[in-house]
PDB file of C-alpha atoms in Angstrom:
ATOM      1  CA  UNK A  16     147.201 127.676 167.804  1.00 47.00           C
ATOM      2  CA  UNK A  17     147.498 125.730 164.584  1.00 45.00           C
ATOM      3  CA  UNK A  18     147.300 122.485 166.524  1.00 44.00           C
ATOM      4  CA  UNK A  19     144.227 123.345 168.613  1.00 48.00           C
ATOM      5  CA  UNK A  20     142.002 120.889 166.761  1.00 45.00           C
ATOM      6  CA  UNK A  21     144.467 118.083 167.347  1.00 48.00           C
ATOM      7  CA  UNK A  22     144.959 118.652 171.091  1.00 49.00           C
ATOM      8  CA  UNK A  23     142.051 116.597 172.513  1.00 48.00           C
ATOM      9  CA  UNK A  24     143.302 113.499 170.700  1.00 47.00           C
ATOM     10  CA  UNK A  25     146.932 114.188 171.615  1.00 46.00           C
ATOM     11  CA  UNK A  26     146.090 114.802 175.260  1.00 45.00           C
ATOM     12  CA  UNK A  27     143.937 111.687 175.482  1.00 46.00           C
ATOM     13  CA  UNK A  28     146.705 109.537 174.025  1.00 45.00           C
ATOM     14  CA  UNK A  29     149.371 111.042 176.282  1.00 47.00           C
ATOM     15  CA  UNK A  30     147.613 111.538 179.624  1.00 45.00           C
ATOM     16  CA  UNK A  31     147.116 107.919 180.653  1.00 41.00           C
ATOM     17  CA  UNK A  32     150.813 107.153 180.026  1.00 39.00           C
ATOM     18  CA  UNK A  33     152.293 109.939 182.129  1.00 44.00           C
ATOM     19  CA  UNK A  34     152.215 108.198 185.557  1.00 41.00           C
ATOM     20  CA  UNK A  35     154.135 105.257 184.101  1.00 37.00           C
ATOM     21  CA  UNK A  36     157.252 107.285 183.353  1.00 39.00           C
ATOM     22  CA  UNK A  37     159.355 109.116 185.890  1.00 41.00           C
ATOM     23  CA  UNK A  38     162.553 109.923 184.079  1.00 39.00           C
ATOM     24  CA  UNK A  39     162.912 112.980 181.881  1.00 42.00           C
ATOM     25  CA  UNK A  40     163.881 111.166 178.684  1.00 44.00           C
ATOM     26  CA  UNK A  41     161.066 108.622 179.151  1.00 42.00           C
ATOM     27  CA  UNK A  42     158.454 111.336 179.545  1.00 42.00           C
ATOM     28  CA  UNK A  43     159.831 113.115 176.486  1.00 44.00           C
ATOM     29  CA  UNK A  44     159.600 109.922 174.431  1.00 44.00           C
ATOM     30  CA  UNK A  45     155.924 109.485 175.333  1.00 42.00           C
ATOM     31  CA  UNK A  46     155.034 113.045 174.374  1.00 44.00           C
ATOM     32  CA  UNK A  47     156.885 112.873 171.089  1.00 41.00           C
ATOM     33  CA  UNK A  48     155.299 109.534 170.222  1.00 43.00           C
ATOM     34  CA  UNK A  49     151.870 111.142 170.672  1.00 42.00           C
ATOM     35  CA  UNK A  50     152.970 114.013 168.457  1.00 40.00           C
ATOM     36  CA  UNK A  51     154.555 111.787 165.820  1.00 41.00           C
ATOM     37  CA  UNK A  52     151.849 112.549 163.275  1.00 37.00           C
ATOM     38  CA  UNK A  53     153.118 116.115 163.068  1.00 35.00           C
ATOM     39  CA  UNK A  54     156.881 115.639 163.244  1.00 37.00           C
ATOM     40  CA  UNK A  55     158.968 112.500 163.667  1.00 37.00           C
ATOM     41  CA  UNK A  56     162.381 114.037 164.208  1.00 39.00           C
ATOM     42  CA  UNK A  57     163.645 112.976 167.682  1.00 35.00           C
ATOM     43  CA  UNK A  58     165.031 115.397 170.212  1.00 36.00           C
ATOM     44  CA  UNK A  59     168.597 116.348 169.487  1.00 34.00           C
ATOM     45  CA  UNK A  60     169.161 118.495 172.555  1.00 36.00           C
ATOM     46  CA  UNK A  61     172.436 117.719 174.309  1.00 33.00           C
ATOM     47  CA  UNK A  62     171.859 115.739 177.482  1.00 31.00           C
ATOM     48  CA  UNK A  63     172.566 117.853 180.536  1.00 33.00           C
ATOM     49  CA  UNK A  64     172.484 117.135 184.224  1.00 33.00           C
ATOM     50  CA  UNK A  65     169.107 117.906 185.746  1.00 36.00           C
ATOM     51  CA  UNK A  66     169.484 120.522 188.480  1.00 36.00           C
ATOM     52  CA  UNK A  67     166.481 120.403 190.762  1.00 38.00           C
ATOM     53  CA  UNK A  68     164.726 123.673 191.406  1.00 40.00           C
ATOM     54  CA  UNK A  69     164.233 122.553 194.965  1.00 44.00           C
ATOM     55  CA  UNK A  70     167.944 122.403 195.747  1.00 38.00           C
ATOM     56  CA  UNK A  71     169.550 125.072 193.571  1.00 37.00           C
ATOM     57  CA  UNK A  72     166.642 127.278 192.538  1.00 44.00           C
ATOM     58  CA  UNK A  73     165.925 128.264 188.925  1.00 45.00           C
ATOM     59  CA  UNK A  74     166.766 131.554 187.298  1.00 47.00           C
ATOM     60  CA  UNK A  75     164.417 134.168 188.744  1.00 48.00           C
ATOM     61  CA  UNK A  76     164.295 136.291 185.610  1.00 59.00           C
ATOM     62  CA  UNK A  77     164.553 135.857 181.866  1.00 68.00           C
ATOM     63  CA  UNK A  78     167.786 137.886 181.847  1.00 63.00           C
ATOM     64  CA  UNK A  79     169.379 135.612 184.463  1.00 64.00           C
ATOM     65  CA  UNK A  80     168.276 132.571 182.487  1.00 64.00           C
ATOM     66  CA  UNK A  81     170.015 133.968 179.399  1.00 68.00           C
ATOM     67  CA  UNK A  82     173.182 134.604 181.394  1.00 63.00           C
ATOM     68  CA  UNK A  83     173.114 131.073 182.783  1.00 57.00           C
ATOM     69  CA  UNK A  84     172.543 129.667 179.305  1.00 58.00           C
ATOM     70  CA  UNK A  85     175.466 131.683 177.982  1.00 55.00           C
ATOM     71  CA  UNK A  86     177.799 130.408 180.713  1.00 55.00           C
ATOM     72  CA  UNK A  87     176.772 126.814 180.061  1.00 52.00           C
ATOM     73  CA  UNK A  88     177.310 127.166 176.318  1.00 49.00           C
ATOM     74  CA  UNK A  89     180.737 128.694 176.781  1.00 48.00           C
ATOM     75  CA  UNK A  90     181.751 125.847 179.083  1.00 45.00           C
ATOM     76  CA  UNK A  91     180.652 123.140 176.655  1.00 43.00           C
ATOM     77  CA  UNK A  92     181.692 124.899 173.444  1.00 44.00           C
ATOM     78  CA  UNK A  93     178.163 124.725 172.057  1.00 42.00           C
ATOM     79  CA  UNK A  94     178.341 128.304 170.824  1.00 38.00           C
ATOM     80  CA  UNK A  95     181.243 130.596 170.115  1.00 37.00           C
ATOM     81  CA  UNK A  96     179.522 133.819 171.107  1.00 38.00           C
ATOM     82  CA  UNK A  97     177.542 134.501 174.298  1.00 35.00           C
ATOM     83  CA  UNK A  98     173.855 135.386 173.937  1.00 36.00           C
ATOM     84  CA  UNK A  99     173.194 139.097 173.610  1.00 34.00           C
ATOM     85  CA  UNK A 100     170.630 140.242 176.133  1.00 33.00           C
ATOM     86  CA  UNK A 101     168.087 142.992 175.700  1.00 34.00           C
ATOM     87  CA  UNK A 102     169.698 146.368 175.032  1.00 36.00           C
ATOM     88  CA  UNK A 103     169.781 148.951 177.773  1.00 38.00           C
ATOM     89  CA  UNK A 104     167.223 151.107 175.992  1.00 38.00           C
ATOM     90  CA  UNK A 105     164.855 148.201 175.509  1.00 38.00           C
ATOM     91  CA  UNK A 106     165.307 147.116 179.108  1.00 39.00           C
ATOM     92  CA  UNK A 107     164.571 150.633 180.313  1.00 40.00           C
ATOM     93  CA  UNK A 108     161.396 150.817 178.251  1.00 41.00           C
ATOM     94  CA  UNK A 109     160.189 147.333 179.186  1.00 39.00           C
ATOM     95  CA  UNK A 110     157.382 147.382 181.741  1.00 41.00           C
ATOM     96  CA  UNK A 111     157.999 145.792 185.108  1.00 42.00           C
ATOM     97  CA  UNK A 112     156.936 142.156 185.214  1.00 42.00           C
ATOM     98  CA  UNK A 113     153.541 141.661 186.752  1.00 41.00           C
ATOM     99  CA  UNK A 114     154.596 138.265 188.039  1.00 41.00           C
ATOM    100  CA  UNK A 115     157.414 139.432 190.323  1.00 41.00           C
ATOM    101  CA  UNK A 116     156.505 141.800 193.134  1.00 40.00           C
ATOM    102  CA  UNK A 117     159.248 144.168 194.215  1.00 41.00           C
ATOM    103  CA  UNK A 118     158.122 144.130 197.835  1.00 51.00           C
ATOM    104  CA  UNK A 119     156.167 141.725 199.989  1.00 52.00           C
ATOM    105  CA  UNK A 120     152.496 142.499 200.488  1.00 58.00           C
ATOM    106  CA  UNK A 121     150.866 142.414 203.957  1.00 58.00           C
ATOM    107  CA  UNK A 122     149.183 139.132 202.969  1.00 57.00           C
ATOM    108  CA  UNK A 123     152.525 137.605 201.994  1.00 60.00           C
ATOM    109  CA  UNK A 124     154.124 138.741 205.235  1.00 58.00           C
ATOM    110  CA  UNK A 125     151.220 137.271 207.214  1.00 57.00           C
ATOM    111  CA  UNK A 126     151.579 133.985 205.328  1.00 57.00           C
ATOM    112  CA  UNK A 127     155.300 133.899 206.102  1.00 57.00           C
ATOM    113  CA  UNK A 128     154.592 134.380 209.799  1.00 50.00           C
ATOM    114  CA  UNK A 129     152.006 131.597 209.659  1.00 57.00           C
ATOM    115  CA  UNK A 130     154.527 129.282 207.996  1.00 57.00           C
ATOM    116  CA  UNK A 131     156.967 129.820 210.848  1.00 60.00           C
ATOM    117  CA  UNK A 132     154.344 128.567 213.302  1.00 76.00           C
ATOM    118  CA  UNK A 133     153.982 125.232 211.499  1.00 84.00           C
ATOM    119  CA  UNK A 134     156.026 122.347 212.929  1.00 91.00           C
ATOM    120  CA  UNK A 135     158.914 121.161 210.793  1.00 93.00           C
ATOM    121  CA  UNK A 136     158.191 118.324 208.382  1.00 94.00           C
ATOM    122  CA  UNK A 137     159.897 114.993 208.786  1.00 95.00           C
ATOM    123  CA  UNK A 138     161.832 113.641 205.823  1.00 96.00           C
ATOM    124  CA  UNK A 139     158.974 111.265 204.991  1.00 96.00           C
ATOM    125  CA  UNK A 140     156.353 114.035 205.249  1.00 96.00           C
ATOM    126  CA  UNK A 141     158.429 116.323 203.049  1.00 97.00           C
ATOM    127  CA  UNK A 142     158.625 113.668 200.329  1.00 96.00           C
ATOM    128  CA  UNK A 143     154.846 113.268 200.371  1.00 97.00           C
ATOM    129  CA  UNK A 144     154.131 116.994 200.262  1.00 97.00           C
ATOM    130  CA  UNK A 145     156.862 117.708 197.718  1.00 97.00           C
ATOM    131  CA  UNK A 146     155.874 114.973 195.250  1.00 96.00           C
ATOM    132  CA  UNK A 147     154.042 117.215 192.780  1.00 97.00           C
ATOM    133  CA  UNK A 148     156.775 119.859 192.819  1.00 97.00           C
ATOM    134  CA  UNK A 149     159.428 117.265 192.029  1.00 97.00           C
ATOM    135  CA  UNK A 150     157.445 115.869 189.098  1.00 95.00           C
ATOM    136  CA  UNK A 151     156.643 119.318 187.751  1.00 97.00           C
ATOM    137  CA  UNK A 152     160.267 120.401 187.996  1.00 97.00           C
ATOM    138  CA  UNK A 153     161.301 117.324 185.998  1.00 96.00           C
ATOM    139  CA  UNK A 154     158.971 118.331 183.173  1.00 95.00           C
ATOM    140  CA  UNK A 155     160.044 121.970 183.370  1.00 97.00           C
ATOM    141  CA  UNK A 156     163.701 120.972 183.111  1.00 97.00           C
ATOM    142  CA  UNK A 157     162.942 119.652 179.634  1.00 96.00           C
ATOM    143  CA  UNK A 158     161.313 122.941 178.626  1.00 97.00           C
ATOM    144  CA  UNK A 159     164.281 124.938 179.910  1.00 97.00           C
ATOM    145  CA  UNK A 160     166.645 122.717 177.958  1.00 97.00           C
ATOM    146  CA  UNK A 161     164.664 123.042 174.727  1.00 97.00           C
ATOM    147  CA  UNK A 162     164.245 126.788 175.104  1.00 97.00           C
ATOM    148  CA  UNK A 163     167.985 127.202 175.765  1.00 97.00           C
ATOM    149  CA  UNK A 164     168.810 125.270 172.593  1.00 97.00           C
ATOM    150  CA  UNK A 165     166.762 127.741 170.547  1.00 98.00           C
ATOM    151  CA  UNK A 166     167.978 130.777 172.474  1.00 97.00           C
ATOM    152  CA  UNK A 167     171.669 129.907 172.165  1.00 97.00           C
ATOM    153  CA  UNK A 168     171.348 129.521 168.406  1.00 97.00           C
ATOM    154  CA  UNK A 169     169.277 132.688 168.009  1.00 97.00           C
ATOM    155  CA  UNK A 170     171.732 134.708 170.122  1.00 96.00           C
ATOM    156  CA  UNK A 171     174.940 133.418 168.537  1.00 96.00           C
ATOM    157  CA  UNK A 172     173.563 133.205 164.993  1.00 95.00           C
ATOM    158  CA  UNK A 173     174.710 129.591 164.720  1.00 94.00           C
ATOM    159  CA  UNK A 174     172.778 126.339 164.843  1.00 94.00           C
ATOM    160  CA  UNK A 175     173.984 123.568 167.184  1.00 94.00           C
ATOM    161  CA  UNK A 176     176.852 121.591 165.695  1.00 93.00           C
ATOM    162  CA  UNK A 177     175.688 118.712 163.559  1.00 92.00           C
ATOM    163  CA  UNK A 178     172.058 119.857 163.345  1.00 95.00           C
ATOM    164  CA  UNK A 179     170.558 120.637 159.954  1.00 96.00           C
ATOM    165  CA  UNK A 180     168.283 123.609 159.389  1.00 96.00           C
ATOM    166  CA  UNK A 181     165.298 121.282 158.974  1.00 96.00           C
ATOM    167  CA  UNK A 182     166.067 119.460 162.220  1.00 97.00           C
ATOM    168  CA  UNK A 183     166.495 122.754 164.064  1.00 97.00           C
ATOM    169  CA  UNK A 184     163.130 124.062 162.849  1.00 97.00           C
ATOM    170  CA  UNK A 185     161.424 120.794 163.814  1.00 97.00           C
ATOM    171  CA  UNK A 186     163.086 121.023 167.215  1.00 97.00           C
ATOM    172  CA  UNK A 187     161.399 124.373 167.776  1.00 98.00           C
ATOM    173  CA  UNK A 188     158.003 123.123 166.608  1.00 98.00           C
ATOM    174  CA  UNK A 189     158.259 120.029 168.814  1.00 98.00           C
ATOM    175  CA  UNK A 190     159.056 122.236 171.800  1.00 98.00           C
ATOM    176  CA  UNK A 191     155.899 124.272 171.173  1.00 98.00           C
ATOM    177  CA  UNK A 192     153.778 121.149 170.659  1.00 97.00           C
ATOM    178  CA  UNK A 193     155.102 119.551 173.829  1.00 97.00           C
ATOM    179  CA  UNK A 194     154.494 122.706 175.902  1.00 97.00           C
ATOM    180  CA  UNK A 195     150.967 123.040 174.507  1.00 97.00           C
ATOM    181  CA  UNK A 196     150.069 119.472 175.491  1.00 97.00           C
ATOM    182  CA  UNK A 197     151.616 119.980 178.937  1.00 97.00           C
ATOM    183  CA  UNK A 198     149.552 123.110 179.623  1.00 97.00           C
ATOM    184  CA  UNK A 199     146.398 121.512 178.277  1.00 97.00           C
ATOM    185  CA  UNK A 200     146.804 118.549 180.637  1.00 96.00           C
ATOM    186  CA  UNK A 201     147.357 120.929 183.547  1.00 96.00           C
ATOM    187  CA  UNK A 202     144.283 123.031 182.815  1.00 95.00           C
ATOM    188  CA  UNK A 203     141.979 120.067 182.108  1.00 94.00           C
ATOM    189  CA  UNK A 204     143.032 117.547 184.720  1.00 94.00           C
ATOM    190  CA  UNK A 205     145.310 119.015 187.417  1.00 95.00           C
ATOM    191  CA  UNK A 206     144.502 122.676 188.091  1.00 95.00           C
ATOM    192  CA  UNK A 207     140.722 122.129 188.558  1.00 95.00           C
ATOM    193  CA  UNK A 208     141.445 119.624 191.335  1.00 96.00           C
ATOM    194  CA  UNK A 209     143.976 121.889 193.043  1.00 96.00           C
ATOM    195  CA  UNK A 210     141.637 124.878 192.711  1.00 96.00           C
ATOM    196  CA  UNK A 211     139.153 123.225 195.075  1.00 95.00           C
ATOM    197  CA  UNK A 212     141.387 124.325 197.944  1.00 96.00           C
ATOM    198  CA  UNK A 213     144.115 126.493 196.432  1.00 96.00           C
ATOM    199  CA  UNK A 214     143.369 130.025 195.152  1.00 95.00           C
ATOM    200  CA  UNK A 215     146.653 129.899 193.205  1.00 96.00           C
ATOM    201  CA  UNK A 216     144.889 127.675 190.638  1.00 95.00           C
ATOM    202  CA  UNK A 217     141.507 129.364 190.462  1.00 91.00           C
ATOM    203  CA  UNK A 218     140.028 129.419 186.983  1.00 84.00           C
ATOM    204  CA  UNK A 219     138.188 132.369 185.492  1.00 77.00           C
ATOM    205  CA  UNK A 220     138.045 134.789 182.611  1.00 74.00           C
ATOM    206  CA  UNK A 221     140.528 137.582 182.114  1.00 68.00           C
ATOM    207  CA  UNK A 222     141.950 138.915 185.362  1.00 73.00           C
ATOM    208  CA  UNK A 223     139.544 136.685 187.283  1.00 78.00           C
ATOM    209  CA  UNK A 224     141.863 133.735 186.768  1.00 87.00           C
ATOM    210  CA  UNK A 225     144.770 132.961 189.065  1.00 94.00           C
ATOM    211  CA  UNK A 226     148.167 134.350 188.115  1.00 94.00           C
ATOM    212  CA  UNK A 227     149.521 130.990 186.961  1.00 96.00           C
ATOM    213  CA  UNK A 228     146.674 130.622 184.452  1.00 94.00           C
ATOM    214  CA  UNK A 229     147.105 134.199 183.232  1.00 95.00           C
ATOM    215  CA  UNK A 230     150.751 133.360 182.637  1.00 96.00           C
ATOM    216  CA  UNK A 231     149.648 130.410 180.490  1.00 96.00           C
ATOM    217  CA  UNK A 232     147.689 132.785 178.265  1.00 95.00           C
ATOM    218  CA  UNK A 233     150.583 135.199 177.931  1.00 96.00           C
ATOM    219  CA  UNK A 234     152.981 132.362 177.144  1.00 98.00           C
ATOM    220  CA  UNK A 235     150.687 130.960 174.457  1.00 97.00           C
ATOM    221  CA  UNK A 236     150.311 134.361 172.855  1.00 96.00           C
ATOM    222  CA  UNK A 237     154.081 134.378 172.307  1.00 97.00           C
ATOM    223  CA  UNK A 238     154.100 130.744 171.255  1.00 97.00           C
ATOM    224  CA  UNK A 239     151.584 131.455 168.497  1.00 97.00           C
ATOM    225  CA  UNK A 240     153.893 134.004 166.899  1.00 97.00           C
ATOM    226  CA  UNK A 241     156.877 131.653 167.076  1.00 97.00           C
ATOM    227  CA  UNK A 242     154.897 128.698 165.716  1.00 98.00           C
ATOM    228  CA  UNK A 243     153.610 130.727 162.789  1.00 98.00           C
ATOM    229  CA  UNK A 244     157.155 131.837 161.935  1.00 98.00           C
ATOM    230  CA  UNK A 245     158.724 128.365 162.227  1.00 98.00           C
ATOM    231  CA  UNK A 246     155.907 126.806 160.202  1.00 98.00           C
ATOM    232  CA  UNK A 247     156.527 129.321 157.410  1.00 98.00           C
ATOM    233  CA  UNK A 248     160.248 128.506 157.559  1.00 97.00           C
ATOM    234  CA  UNK A 249     159.565 124.770 157.364  1.00 97.00           C
ATOM    235  CA  UNK A 250     157.359 125.180 154.291  1.00 96.00           C
ATOM    236  CA  UNK A 251     159.930 127.394 152.567  1.00 95.00           C
ATOM    237  CA  UNK A 252     157.675 130.430 152.640  1.00 96.00           C
ATOM    238  CA  UNK A 253     160.268 132.258 154.765  1.00 95.00           C
ATOM    239  CA  UNK A 254     163.979 131.860 155.398  1.00 96.00           C
ATOM    240  CA  UNK A 255     164.968 131.269 159.004  1.00 96.00           C
ATOM    241  CA  UNK A 256     166.826 134.314 160.322  1.00 97.00           C
ATOM    242  CA  UNK A 257     168.357 134.019 163.791  1.00 97.00           C
ATOM    243  CA  UNK A 258     167.737 137.677 164.619  1.00 96.00           C
ATOM    244  CA  UNK A 259     164.035 137.210 163.900  1.00 97.00           C
ATOM    245  CA  UNK A 260     163.969 134.011 165.947  1.00 98.00           C
ATOM    246  CA  UNK A 261     165.588 135.860 168.849  1.00 97.00           C
ATOM    247  CA  UNK A 262     162.901 138.549 168.700  1.00 97.00           C
ATOM    248  CA  UNK A 263     160.169 135.899 168.712  1.00 97.00           C
ATOM    249  CA  UNK A 264     161.679 134.247 171.793  1.00 97.00           C
ATOM    250  CA  UNK A 265     162.235 137.492 173.665  1.00 96.00           C
ATOM    251  CA  UNK A 266     158.535 138.374 173.461  1.00 93.00           C
ATOM    252  CA  UNK A 267     157.603 135.612 175.933  1.00 97.00           C
ATOM    253  CA  UNK A 268     160.871 134.417 177.437  1.00 96.00           C
ATOM    254  CA  UNK A 269     160.543 136.332 180.694  1.00 96.00           C
ATOM    255  CA  UNK A 270     157.007 135.168 181.510  1.00 97.00           C
ATOM    256  CA  UNK A 271     157.941 131.575 180.599  1.00 97.00           C
ATOM    257  CA  UNK A 272     160.922 131.434 182.951  1.00 97.00           C
ATOM    258  CA  UNK A 273     158.970 133.169 185.712  1.00 97.00           C
ATOM    259  CA  UNK A 274     156.139 130.673 185.296  1.00 98.00           C
ATOM    260  CA  UNK A 275     158.402 127.615 185.339  1.00 97.00           C
ATOM    261  CA  UNK A 276     159.846 128.793 188.651  1.00 97.00           C
ATOM    262  CA  UNK A 277     156.625 129.998 190.256  1.00 97.00           C
ATOM    263  CA  UNK A 278     154.560 126.905 189.431  1.00 98.00           C
ATOM    264  CA  UNK A 279     157.086 124.555 191.048  1.00 97.00           C
ATOM    265  CA  UNK A 280     157.382 126.800 194.089  1.00 97.00           C
ATOM    266  CA  UNK A 281     153.579 126.868 194.488  1.00 97.00           C
ATOM    267  CA  UNK A 282     153.520 123.055 194.456  1.00 98.00           C
ATOM    268  CA  UNK A 283     156.341 122.850 197.011  1.00 98.00           C
ATOM    269  CA  UNK A 284     155.943 121.093 200.347  1.00 97.00           C
ATOM    270  CA  UNK A 285     155.708 124.216 202.521  1.00 96.00           C
ATOM    271  CA  UNK A 286     152.825 125.577 200.462  1.00 97.00           C
ATOM    272  CA  UNK A 287     150.969 122.321 199.840  1.00 97.00           C
ATOM    273  CA  UNK A 288     150.897 121.438 203.550  1.00 96.00           C
ATOM    274  CA  UNK A 289     148.689 124.491 204.138  1.00 96.00           C
ATOM    275  CA  UNK A 290     145.860 122.987 202.102  1.00 97.00           C
ATOM    276  CA  UNK A 291     146.170 119.196 201.986  1.00 97.00           C
ATOM    277  CA  UNK A 292     146.595 116.254 204.342  1.00 96.00           C
ATOM    278  CA  UNK A 293     149.242 113.614 203.560  1.00 96.00           C
ATOM    279  CA  UNK A 294     146.517 111.167 202.470  1.00 96.00           C
ATOM    280  CA  UNK A 295     145.007 113.783 200.157  1.00 97.00           C
ATOM    281  CA  UNK A 296     148.429 114.488 198.659  1.00 96.00           C
ATOM    282  CA  UNK A 297     148.787 110.842 197.672  1.00 93.00           C
ATOM    283  CA  UNK A 298     145.529 111.024 195.703  1.00 94.00           C
ATOM    284  CA  UNK A 299     146.237 114.282 193.858  1.00 93.00           C
ATOM    285  CA  UNK A 300     146.839 113.826 190.106  1.00 87.00           C
ATOM    286  CA  UNK A 301     150.293 114.278 188.610  1.00 77.00           C
TER     287      UNK A 301
END
């Protein structure tokens, strides 16, 4: 990434502030303050109601996310045309996602049986065990919102009302910067602690890493292409074309939305109780 040399300083300046802020806009303000040396344009995303993954469930696939985004835009009048999804031919040729199994494996079935044997959690116990999932879902809600802003414009061919081309490009770059810092914090300070007991966060090279970390790599591969394109558009080297932007987003949209869902689910109360005591949960970083 173009910002790789700046990340240690950005992470250091952002990390110690994160526990102090619990609301979505407050967390966003901290991240953008740390990134102010690159771009100072504030977020211009429309404020939407945060729907918790834990109560309603996120979109399970990139295509469903696009459909949901289209419905929301139509209801608010943000775009005049619904997003166009992948064509039938492209969908037929696309390989099946490695992150979504079509059927349950014997290990998954055994784990489900084991879960049924566990006593139900009290309301207080659930809050303790679900703390990390709730925080992570709050952060992910911001990423979904930012991604939808870009996707709606790329699909309809129209920028959000009242947003200049420069502001729109900076919005995309800020989204990428924010997501990069978020993943770097996870991999440096959160995942290594969780990996001590949870195989879902095991580090390693190539396929030796846990699925969530492999998803990070795939996401960042797509982010690099989008960042390079938006940077060229900001400098005037290229003109921003919505059809090109849509192609850049499509290349990593499905793995992003799968990851945002899967990571929160992995940190959910029913999974965390398998590995940690309530006292340990209170000491885990988030």
